[in-house]
PDB file of C-alpha atoms in Angstrom:
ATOM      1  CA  UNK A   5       0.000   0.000   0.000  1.00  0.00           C
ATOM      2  CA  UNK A   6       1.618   3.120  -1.183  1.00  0.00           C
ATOM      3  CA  UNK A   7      -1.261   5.673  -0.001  1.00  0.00           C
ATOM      4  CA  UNK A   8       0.591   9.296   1.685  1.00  0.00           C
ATOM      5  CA  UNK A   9      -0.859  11.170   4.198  1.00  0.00           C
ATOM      6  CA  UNK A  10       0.054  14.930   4.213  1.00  0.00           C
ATOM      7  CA  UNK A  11       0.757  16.943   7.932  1.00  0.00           C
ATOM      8  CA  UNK A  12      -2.354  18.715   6.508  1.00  0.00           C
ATOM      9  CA  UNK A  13      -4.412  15.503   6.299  1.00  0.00           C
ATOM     10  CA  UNK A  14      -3.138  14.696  10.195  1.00  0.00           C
ATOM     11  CA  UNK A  15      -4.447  18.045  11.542  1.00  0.00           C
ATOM     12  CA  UNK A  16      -7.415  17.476   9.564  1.00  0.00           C
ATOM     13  CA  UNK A  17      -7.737  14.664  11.889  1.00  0.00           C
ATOM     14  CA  UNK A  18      -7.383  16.044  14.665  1.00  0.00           C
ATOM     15  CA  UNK A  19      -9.111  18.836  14.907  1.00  0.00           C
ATOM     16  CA  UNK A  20     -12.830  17.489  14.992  1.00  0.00           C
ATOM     17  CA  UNK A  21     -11.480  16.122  18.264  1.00  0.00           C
ATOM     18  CA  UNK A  22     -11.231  19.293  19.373  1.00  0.00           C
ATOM     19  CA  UNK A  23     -14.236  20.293  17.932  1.00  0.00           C
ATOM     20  CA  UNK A  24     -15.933  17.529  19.912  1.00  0.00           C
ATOM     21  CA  UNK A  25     -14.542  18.860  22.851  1.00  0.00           C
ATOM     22  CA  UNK A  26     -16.127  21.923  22.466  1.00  0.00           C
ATOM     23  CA  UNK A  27     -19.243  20.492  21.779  1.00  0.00           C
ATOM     24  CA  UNK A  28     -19.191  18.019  24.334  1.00  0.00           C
ATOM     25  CA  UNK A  29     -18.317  20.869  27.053  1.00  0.00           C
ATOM     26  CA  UNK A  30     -21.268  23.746  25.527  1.00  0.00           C
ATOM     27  CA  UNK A  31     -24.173  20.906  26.029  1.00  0.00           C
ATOM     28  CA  UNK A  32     -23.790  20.880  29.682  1.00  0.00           C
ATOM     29  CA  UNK A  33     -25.503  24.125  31.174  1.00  0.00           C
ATOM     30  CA  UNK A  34     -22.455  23.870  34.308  1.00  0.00           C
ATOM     31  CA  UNK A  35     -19.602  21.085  34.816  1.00  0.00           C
ATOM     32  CA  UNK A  36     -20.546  20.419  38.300  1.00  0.00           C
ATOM     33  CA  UNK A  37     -22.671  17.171  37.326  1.00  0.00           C
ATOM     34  CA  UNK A  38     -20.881  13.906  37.725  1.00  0.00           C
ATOM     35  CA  UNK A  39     -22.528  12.892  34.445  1.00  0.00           C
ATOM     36  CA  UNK A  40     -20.955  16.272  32.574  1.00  0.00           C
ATOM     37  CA  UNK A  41     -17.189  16.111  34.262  1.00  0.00           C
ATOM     38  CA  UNK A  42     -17.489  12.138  33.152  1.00  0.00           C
ATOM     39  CA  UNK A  43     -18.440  12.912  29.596  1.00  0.00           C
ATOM     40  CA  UNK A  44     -15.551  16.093  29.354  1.00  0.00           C
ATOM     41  CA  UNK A  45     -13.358  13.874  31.230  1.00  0.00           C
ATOM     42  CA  UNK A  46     -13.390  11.767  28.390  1.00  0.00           C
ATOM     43  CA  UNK A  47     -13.268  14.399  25.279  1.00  0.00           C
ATOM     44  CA  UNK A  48      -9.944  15.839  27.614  1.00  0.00           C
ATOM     45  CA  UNK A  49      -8.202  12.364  27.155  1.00  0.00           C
ATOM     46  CA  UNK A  50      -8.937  12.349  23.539  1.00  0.00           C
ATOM     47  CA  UNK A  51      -7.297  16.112  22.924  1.00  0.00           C
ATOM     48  CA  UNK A  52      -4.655  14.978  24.998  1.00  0.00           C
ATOM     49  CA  UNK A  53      -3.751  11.870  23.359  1.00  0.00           C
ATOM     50  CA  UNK A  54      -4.374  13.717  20.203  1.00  0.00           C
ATOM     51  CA  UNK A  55      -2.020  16.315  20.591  1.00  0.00           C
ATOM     52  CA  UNK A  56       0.687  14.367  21.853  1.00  0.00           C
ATOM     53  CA  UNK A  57       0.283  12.013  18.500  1.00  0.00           C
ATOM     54  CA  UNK A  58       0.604  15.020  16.203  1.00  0.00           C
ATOM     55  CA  UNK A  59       3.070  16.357  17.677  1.00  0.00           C
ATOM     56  CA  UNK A  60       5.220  12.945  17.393  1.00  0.00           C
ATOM     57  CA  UNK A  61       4.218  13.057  14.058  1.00  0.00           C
ATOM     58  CA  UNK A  62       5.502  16.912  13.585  1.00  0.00           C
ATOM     59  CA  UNK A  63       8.496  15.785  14.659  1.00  0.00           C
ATOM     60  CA  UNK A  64       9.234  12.659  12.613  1.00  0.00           C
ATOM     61  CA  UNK A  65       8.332  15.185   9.507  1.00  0.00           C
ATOM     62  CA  UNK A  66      10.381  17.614  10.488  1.00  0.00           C
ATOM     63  CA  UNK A  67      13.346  15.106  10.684  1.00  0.00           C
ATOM     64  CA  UNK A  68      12.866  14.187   7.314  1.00  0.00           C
ATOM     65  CA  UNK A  69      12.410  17.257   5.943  1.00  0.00           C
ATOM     66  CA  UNK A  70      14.954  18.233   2.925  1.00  0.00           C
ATOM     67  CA  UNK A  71      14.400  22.215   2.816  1.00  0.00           C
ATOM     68  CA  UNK A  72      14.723  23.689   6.238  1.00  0.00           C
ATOM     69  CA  UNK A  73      11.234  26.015   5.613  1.00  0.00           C
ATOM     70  CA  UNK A  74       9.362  23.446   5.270  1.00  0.00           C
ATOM     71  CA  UNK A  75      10.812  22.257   8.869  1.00  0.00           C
ATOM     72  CA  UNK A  76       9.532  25.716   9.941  1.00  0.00           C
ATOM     73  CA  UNK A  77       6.101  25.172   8.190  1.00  0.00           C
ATOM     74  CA  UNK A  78       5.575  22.008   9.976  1.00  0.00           C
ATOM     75  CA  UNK A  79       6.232  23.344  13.220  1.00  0.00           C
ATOM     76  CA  UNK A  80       4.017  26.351  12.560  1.00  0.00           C
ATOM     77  CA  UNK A  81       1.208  24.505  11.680  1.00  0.00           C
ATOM     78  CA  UNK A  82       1.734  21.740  15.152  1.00  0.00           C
ATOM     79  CA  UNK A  83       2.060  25.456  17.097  1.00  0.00           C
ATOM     80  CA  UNK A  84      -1.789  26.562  15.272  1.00  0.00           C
ATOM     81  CA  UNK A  85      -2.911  23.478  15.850  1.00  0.00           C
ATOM     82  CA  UNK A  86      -1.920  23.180  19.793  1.00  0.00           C
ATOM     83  CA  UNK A  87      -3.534  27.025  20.029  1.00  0.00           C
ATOM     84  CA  UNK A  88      -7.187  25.632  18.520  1.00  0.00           C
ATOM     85  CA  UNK A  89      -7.423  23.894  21.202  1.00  0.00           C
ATOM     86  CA  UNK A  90      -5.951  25.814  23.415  1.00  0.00           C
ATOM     87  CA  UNK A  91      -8.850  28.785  23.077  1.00  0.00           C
ATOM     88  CA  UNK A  92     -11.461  25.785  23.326  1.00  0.00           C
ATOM     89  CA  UNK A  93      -9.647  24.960  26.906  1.00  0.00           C
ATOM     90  CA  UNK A  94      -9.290  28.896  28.021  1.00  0.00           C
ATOM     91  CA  UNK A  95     -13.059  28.963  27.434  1.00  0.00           C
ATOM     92  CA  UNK A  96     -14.045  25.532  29.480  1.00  0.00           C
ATOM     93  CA  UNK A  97     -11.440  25.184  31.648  1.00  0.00           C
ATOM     94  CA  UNK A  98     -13.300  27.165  34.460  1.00  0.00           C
ATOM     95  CA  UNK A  99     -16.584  25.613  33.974  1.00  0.00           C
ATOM     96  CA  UNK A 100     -14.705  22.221  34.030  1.00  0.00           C
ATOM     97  CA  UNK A 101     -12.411  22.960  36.728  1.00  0.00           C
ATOM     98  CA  UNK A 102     -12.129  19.618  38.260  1.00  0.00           C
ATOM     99  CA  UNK A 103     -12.275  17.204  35.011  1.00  0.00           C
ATOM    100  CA  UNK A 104      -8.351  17.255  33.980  1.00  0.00           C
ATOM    101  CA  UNK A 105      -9.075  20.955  31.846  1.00  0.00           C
ATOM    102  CA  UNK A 106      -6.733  23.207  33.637  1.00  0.00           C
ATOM    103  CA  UNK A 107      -4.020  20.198  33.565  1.00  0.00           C
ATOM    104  CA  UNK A 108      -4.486  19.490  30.152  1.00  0.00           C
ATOM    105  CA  UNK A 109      -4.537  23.426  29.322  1.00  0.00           C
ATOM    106  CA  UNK A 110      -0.853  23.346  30.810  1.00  0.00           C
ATOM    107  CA  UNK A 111       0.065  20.458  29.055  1.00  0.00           C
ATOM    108  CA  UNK A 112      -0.605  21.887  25.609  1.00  0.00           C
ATOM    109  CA  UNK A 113       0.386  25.023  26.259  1.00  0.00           C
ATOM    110  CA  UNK A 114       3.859  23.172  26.471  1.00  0.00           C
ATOM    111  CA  UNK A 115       3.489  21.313  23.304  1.00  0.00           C
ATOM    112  CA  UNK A 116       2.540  24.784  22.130  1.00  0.00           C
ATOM    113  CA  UNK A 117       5.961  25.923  22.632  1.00  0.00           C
ATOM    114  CA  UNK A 118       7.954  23.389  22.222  1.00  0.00           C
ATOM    115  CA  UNK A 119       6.540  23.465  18.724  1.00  0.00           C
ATOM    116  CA  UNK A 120       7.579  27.245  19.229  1.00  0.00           C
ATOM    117  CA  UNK A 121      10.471  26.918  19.740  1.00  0.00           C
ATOM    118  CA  UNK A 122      11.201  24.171  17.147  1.00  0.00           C
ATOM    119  CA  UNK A 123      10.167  26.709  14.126  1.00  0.00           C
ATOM    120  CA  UNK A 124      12.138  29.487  15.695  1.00  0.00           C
ATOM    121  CA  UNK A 125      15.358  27.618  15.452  1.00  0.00           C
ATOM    122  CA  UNK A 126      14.785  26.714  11.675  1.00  0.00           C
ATOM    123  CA  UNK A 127      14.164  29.759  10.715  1.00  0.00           C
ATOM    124  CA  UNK A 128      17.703  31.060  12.739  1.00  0.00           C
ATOM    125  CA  UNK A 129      18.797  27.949  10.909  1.00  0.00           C
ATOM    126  CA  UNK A 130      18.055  29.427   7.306  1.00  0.00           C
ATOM    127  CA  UNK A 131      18.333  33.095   7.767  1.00  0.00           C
ATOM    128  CA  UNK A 132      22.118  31.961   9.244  1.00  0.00           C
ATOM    129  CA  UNK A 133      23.091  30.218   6.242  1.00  0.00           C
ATOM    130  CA  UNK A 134      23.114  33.469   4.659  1.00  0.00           C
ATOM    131  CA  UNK A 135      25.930  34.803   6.873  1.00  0.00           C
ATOM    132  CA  UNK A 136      29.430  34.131   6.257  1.00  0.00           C
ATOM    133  CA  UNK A 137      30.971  31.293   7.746  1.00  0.00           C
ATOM    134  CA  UNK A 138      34.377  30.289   7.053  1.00  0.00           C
ATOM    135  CA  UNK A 139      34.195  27.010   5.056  1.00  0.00           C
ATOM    136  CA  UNK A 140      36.590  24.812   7.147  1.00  0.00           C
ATOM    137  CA  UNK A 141      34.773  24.929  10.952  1.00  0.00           C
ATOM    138  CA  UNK A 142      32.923  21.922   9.878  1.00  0.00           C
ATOM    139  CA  UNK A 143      33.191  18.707   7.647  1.00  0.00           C
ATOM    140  CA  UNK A 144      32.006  18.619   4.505  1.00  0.00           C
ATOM    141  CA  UNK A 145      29.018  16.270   4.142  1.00  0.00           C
ATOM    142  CA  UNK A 146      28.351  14.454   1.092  1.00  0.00           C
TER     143      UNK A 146
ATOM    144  CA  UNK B  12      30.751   5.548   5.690  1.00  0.00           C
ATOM    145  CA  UNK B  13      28.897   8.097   3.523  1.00  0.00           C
ATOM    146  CA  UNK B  14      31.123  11.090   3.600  1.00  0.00           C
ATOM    147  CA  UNK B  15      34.910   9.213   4.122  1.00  0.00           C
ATOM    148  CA  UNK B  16      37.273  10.979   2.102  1.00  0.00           C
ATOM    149  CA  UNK B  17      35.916  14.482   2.310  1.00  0.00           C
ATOM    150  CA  UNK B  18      37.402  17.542   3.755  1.00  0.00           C
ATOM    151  CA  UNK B  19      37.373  17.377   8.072  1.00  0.00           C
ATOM    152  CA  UNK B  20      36.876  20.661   9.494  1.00  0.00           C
ATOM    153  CA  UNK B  21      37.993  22.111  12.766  1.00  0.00           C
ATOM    154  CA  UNK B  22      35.208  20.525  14.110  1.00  0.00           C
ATOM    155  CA  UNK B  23      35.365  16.915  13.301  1.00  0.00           C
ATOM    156  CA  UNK B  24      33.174  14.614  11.782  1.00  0.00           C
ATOM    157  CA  UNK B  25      33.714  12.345  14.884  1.00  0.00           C
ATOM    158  CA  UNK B  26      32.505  15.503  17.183  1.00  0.00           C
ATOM    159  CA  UNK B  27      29.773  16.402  14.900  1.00  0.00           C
ATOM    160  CA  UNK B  28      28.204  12.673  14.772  1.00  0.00           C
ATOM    161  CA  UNK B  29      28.523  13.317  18.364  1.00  0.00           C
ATOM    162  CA  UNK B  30      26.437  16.826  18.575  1.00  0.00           C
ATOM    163  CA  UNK B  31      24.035  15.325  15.505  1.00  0.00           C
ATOM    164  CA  UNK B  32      22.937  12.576  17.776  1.00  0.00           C
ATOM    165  CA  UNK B  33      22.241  14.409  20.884  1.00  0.00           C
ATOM    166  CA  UNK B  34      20.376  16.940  18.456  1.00  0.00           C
ATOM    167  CA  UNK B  35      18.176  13.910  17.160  1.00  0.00           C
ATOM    168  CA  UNK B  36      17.605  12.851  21.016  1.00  0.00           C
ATOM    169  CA  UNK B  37      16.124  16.339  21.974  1.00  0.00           C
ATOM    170  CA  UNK B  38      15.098  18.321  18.561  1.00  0.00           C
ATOM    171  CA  UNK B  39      13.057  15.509  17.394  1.00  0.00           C
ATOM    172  CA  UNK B  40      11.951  13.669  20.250  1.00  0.00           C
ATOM    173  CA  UNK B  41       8.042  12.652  20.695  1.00  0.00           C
ATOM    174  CA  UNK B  42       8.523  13.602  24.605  1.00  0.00           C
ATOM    175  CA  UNK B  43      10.108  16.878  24.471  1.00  0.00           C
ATOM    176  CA  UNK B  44       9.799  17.192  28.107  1.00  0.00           C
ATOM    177  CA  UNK B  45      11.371  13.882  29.150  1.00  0.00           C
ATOM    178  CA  UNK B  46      14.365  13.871  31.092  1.00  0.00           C
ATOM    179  CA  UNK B  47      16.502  12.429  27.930  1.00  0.00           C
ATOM    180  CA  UNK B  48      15.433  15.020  25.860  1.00  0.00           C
ATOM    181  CA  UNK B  49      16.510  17.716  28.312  1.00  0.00           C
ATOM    182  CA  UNK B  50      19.567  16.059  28.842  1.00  0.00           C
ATOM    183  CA  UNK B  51      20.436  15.785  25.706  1.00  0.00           C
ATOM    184  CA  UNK B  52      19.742  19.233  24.848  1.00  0.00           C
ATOM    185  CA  UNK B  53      21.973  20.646  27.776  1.00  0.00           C
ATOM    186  CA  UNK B  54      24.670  18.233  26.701  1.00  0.00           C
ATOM    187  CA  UNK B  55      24.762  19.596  23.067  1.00  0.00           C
ATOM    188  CA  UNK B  56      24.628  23.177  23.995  1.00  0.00           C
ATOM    189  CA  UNK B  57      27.842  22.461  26.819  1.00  0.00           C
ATOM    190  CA  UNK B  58      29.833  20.674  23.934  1.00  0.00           C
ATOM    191  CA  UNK B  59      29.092  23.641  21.262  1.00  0.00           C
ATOM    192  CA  UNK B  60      30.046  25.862  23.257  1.00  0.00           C
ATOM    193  CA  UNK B  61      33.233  23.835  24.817  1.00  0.00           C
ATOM    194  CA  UNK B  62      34.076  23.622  20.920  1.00  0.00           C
ATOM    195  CA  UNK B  63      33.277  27.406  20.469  1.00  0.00           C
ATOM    196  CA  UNK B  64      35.656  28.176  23.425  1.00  0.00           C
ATOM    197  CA  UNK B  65      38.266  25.472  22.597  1.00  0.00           C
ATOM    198  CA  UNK B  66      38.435  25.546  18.833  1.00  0.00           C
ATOM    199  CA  UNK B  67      36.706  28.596  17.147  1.00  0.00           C
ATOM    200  CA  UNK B  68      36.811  31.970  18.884  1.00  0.00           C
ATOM    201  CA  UNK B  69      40.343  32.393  19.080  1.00  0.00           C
ATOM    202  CA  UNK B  70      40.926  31.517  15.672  1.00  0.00           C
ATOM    203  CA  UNK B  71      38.036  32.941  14.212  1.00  0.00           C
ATOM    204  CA  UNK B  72      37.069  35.668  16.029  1.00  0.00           C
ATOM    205  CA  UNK B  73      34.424  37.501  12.997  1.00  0.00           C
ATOM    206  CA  UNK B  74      32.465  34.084  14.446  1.00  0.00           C
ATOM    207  CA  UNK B  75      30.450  34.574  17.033  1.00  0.00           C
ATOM    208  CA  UNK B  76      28.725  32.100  19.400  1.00  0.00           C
ATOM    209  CA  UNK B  77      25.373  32.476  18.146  1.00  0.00           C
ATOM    210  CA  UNK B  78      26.186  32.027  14.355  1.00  0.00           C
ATOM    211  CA  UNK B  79      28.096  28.916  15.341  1.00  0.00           C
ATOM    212  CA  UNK B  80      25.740  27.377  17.253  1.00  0.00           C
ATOM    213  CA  UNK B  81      23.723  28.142  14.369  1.00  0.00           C
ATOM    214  CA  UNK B  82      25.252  26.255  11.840  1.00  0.00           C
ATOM    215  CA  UNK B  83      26.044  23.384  14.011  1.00  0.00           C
ATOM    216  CA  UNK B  84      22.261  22.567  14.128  1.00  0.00           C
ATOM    217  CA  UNK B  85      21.943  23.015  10.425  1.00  0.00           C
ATOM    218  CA  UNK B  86      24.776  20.779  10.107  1.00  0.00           C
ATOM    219  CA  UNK B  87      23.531  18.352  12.474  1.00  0.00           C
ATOM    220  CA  UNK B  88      20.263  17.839  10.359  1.00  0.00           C
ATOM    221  CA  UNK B  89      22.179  17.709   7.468  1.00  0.00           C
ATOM    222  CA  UNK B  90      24.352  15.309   9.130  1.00  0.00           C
ATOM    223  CA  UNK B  91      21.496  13.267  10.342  1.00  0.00           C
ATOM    224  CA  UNK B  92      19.404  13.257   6.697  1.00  0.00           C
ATOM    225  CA  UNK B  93      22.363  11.478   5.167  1.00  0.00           C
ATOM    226  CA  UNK B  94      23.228   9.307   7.684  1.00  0.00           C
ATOM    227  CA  UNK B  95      19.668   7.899   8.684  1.00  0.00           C
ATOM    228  CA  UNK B  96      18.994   4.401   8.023  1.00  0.00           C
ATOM    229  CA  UNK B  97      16.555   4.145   4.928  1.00  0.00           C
TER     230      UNK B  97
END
């Protein structure tokens, strides 16, 4: 089977996870019901898992990647991805204060920069290359 | 091995197989919080900049840390790219 996904296609995954979540936490009028922290409980271990598998997947793309923009694109869009669901938590994560939303807020709000991070070092990487740098501080690679 | 025969540099290919794979431990890890990953990391930047110190500034001194350190990641993906196994 020689079928591709894109990063796109991944995210396009994703996010009706997230979209669920949102749902899931707007159909409850308060999250103070054991039968509404039970049902968010279980949309906030679905984003979670969610986001961590994208962004394992962001980073085996990145890895490959042959131009270093597209390392920064990939990164980007694993950084937009981590902040949709980030302004679904910000809005629930007070009516669903005791269901895992604040600690799963924190969570991707790490991912979020990690992914950061990651994007603002390749594009160091290829504004740097620009600079001069004396030819003979590192081996020449095939 | 891939690139035996070409030009060594100041830094070696030894040393930079070295920084490459604490770079792949850390840049591209699916934990980036684990302890490995931030081990890793703080091991790469001590040994870039041990290199910087040891090797580079007095003998190039138009190169400054941050340029180095710089190309050292570019080089390490580069690095890592053609050495992966397929």
């Amino acid at each position: 089977m020689k079928a591709c996904l894109s990063f796109s296609d991944i995210l396009e995954v994703g996010q009706p996870r997230i979209t669920e979540m949102e749902r899931i936490g707007n159909s409850f009028p308060n999250g103070d019901s054991a039968e509404a922290c039970t049902a968010f409980t279980h949309q906030v271990g679905v984003v979670e898992g969610t986001v961590m598998h994208t962004y394992s997947i962001a980073a085996t793309l990145a890895r490959k990647a042959d131009d270093i923009n597209e390392v920064a694109e990939v990164w980007k869009r694993m950084s937009q991805f981590c902040q949709s669901a980030l302004e679904v938590l910000l809005r629930l994560k007070d009516k669903y204060l005791f269901c895992g939303t604040p600690q799963l807020y924190d969570l991707v709000l790490d991912y979020k920069l990690a992914a950061d991070k990651r994007m603002r070092g390749a594009i160091e990487e290829a504004q740097c290359r620009t600079k001069d740098f004396p030819k003979e501080l590192l081996p020449e690679l095939s | 091995m891939p690139d035996e025969g070409l030009p060594e540099g100041i830094v070696t290919r030894t040393e930079l197989a070295e920084l490459a794979g604490l770079f792949d431990q850390f840049e591209f890890a699916f934990d980036p919080f684990s302890l490995s990953a931030r081990e890793a990391e703080s091991r790469f930047d001590d040994l870039t900049r041990a290199l910087f110190d040891n090797k580079v500034a007095l003998a190039f001194p138009g190169v400054d840390y941050a340029l180095f350190y710089c190309r050292v990641r570019f080089a390490c993906r580069i690095y890592l790219r053609k050495n992966s196994p397929s």
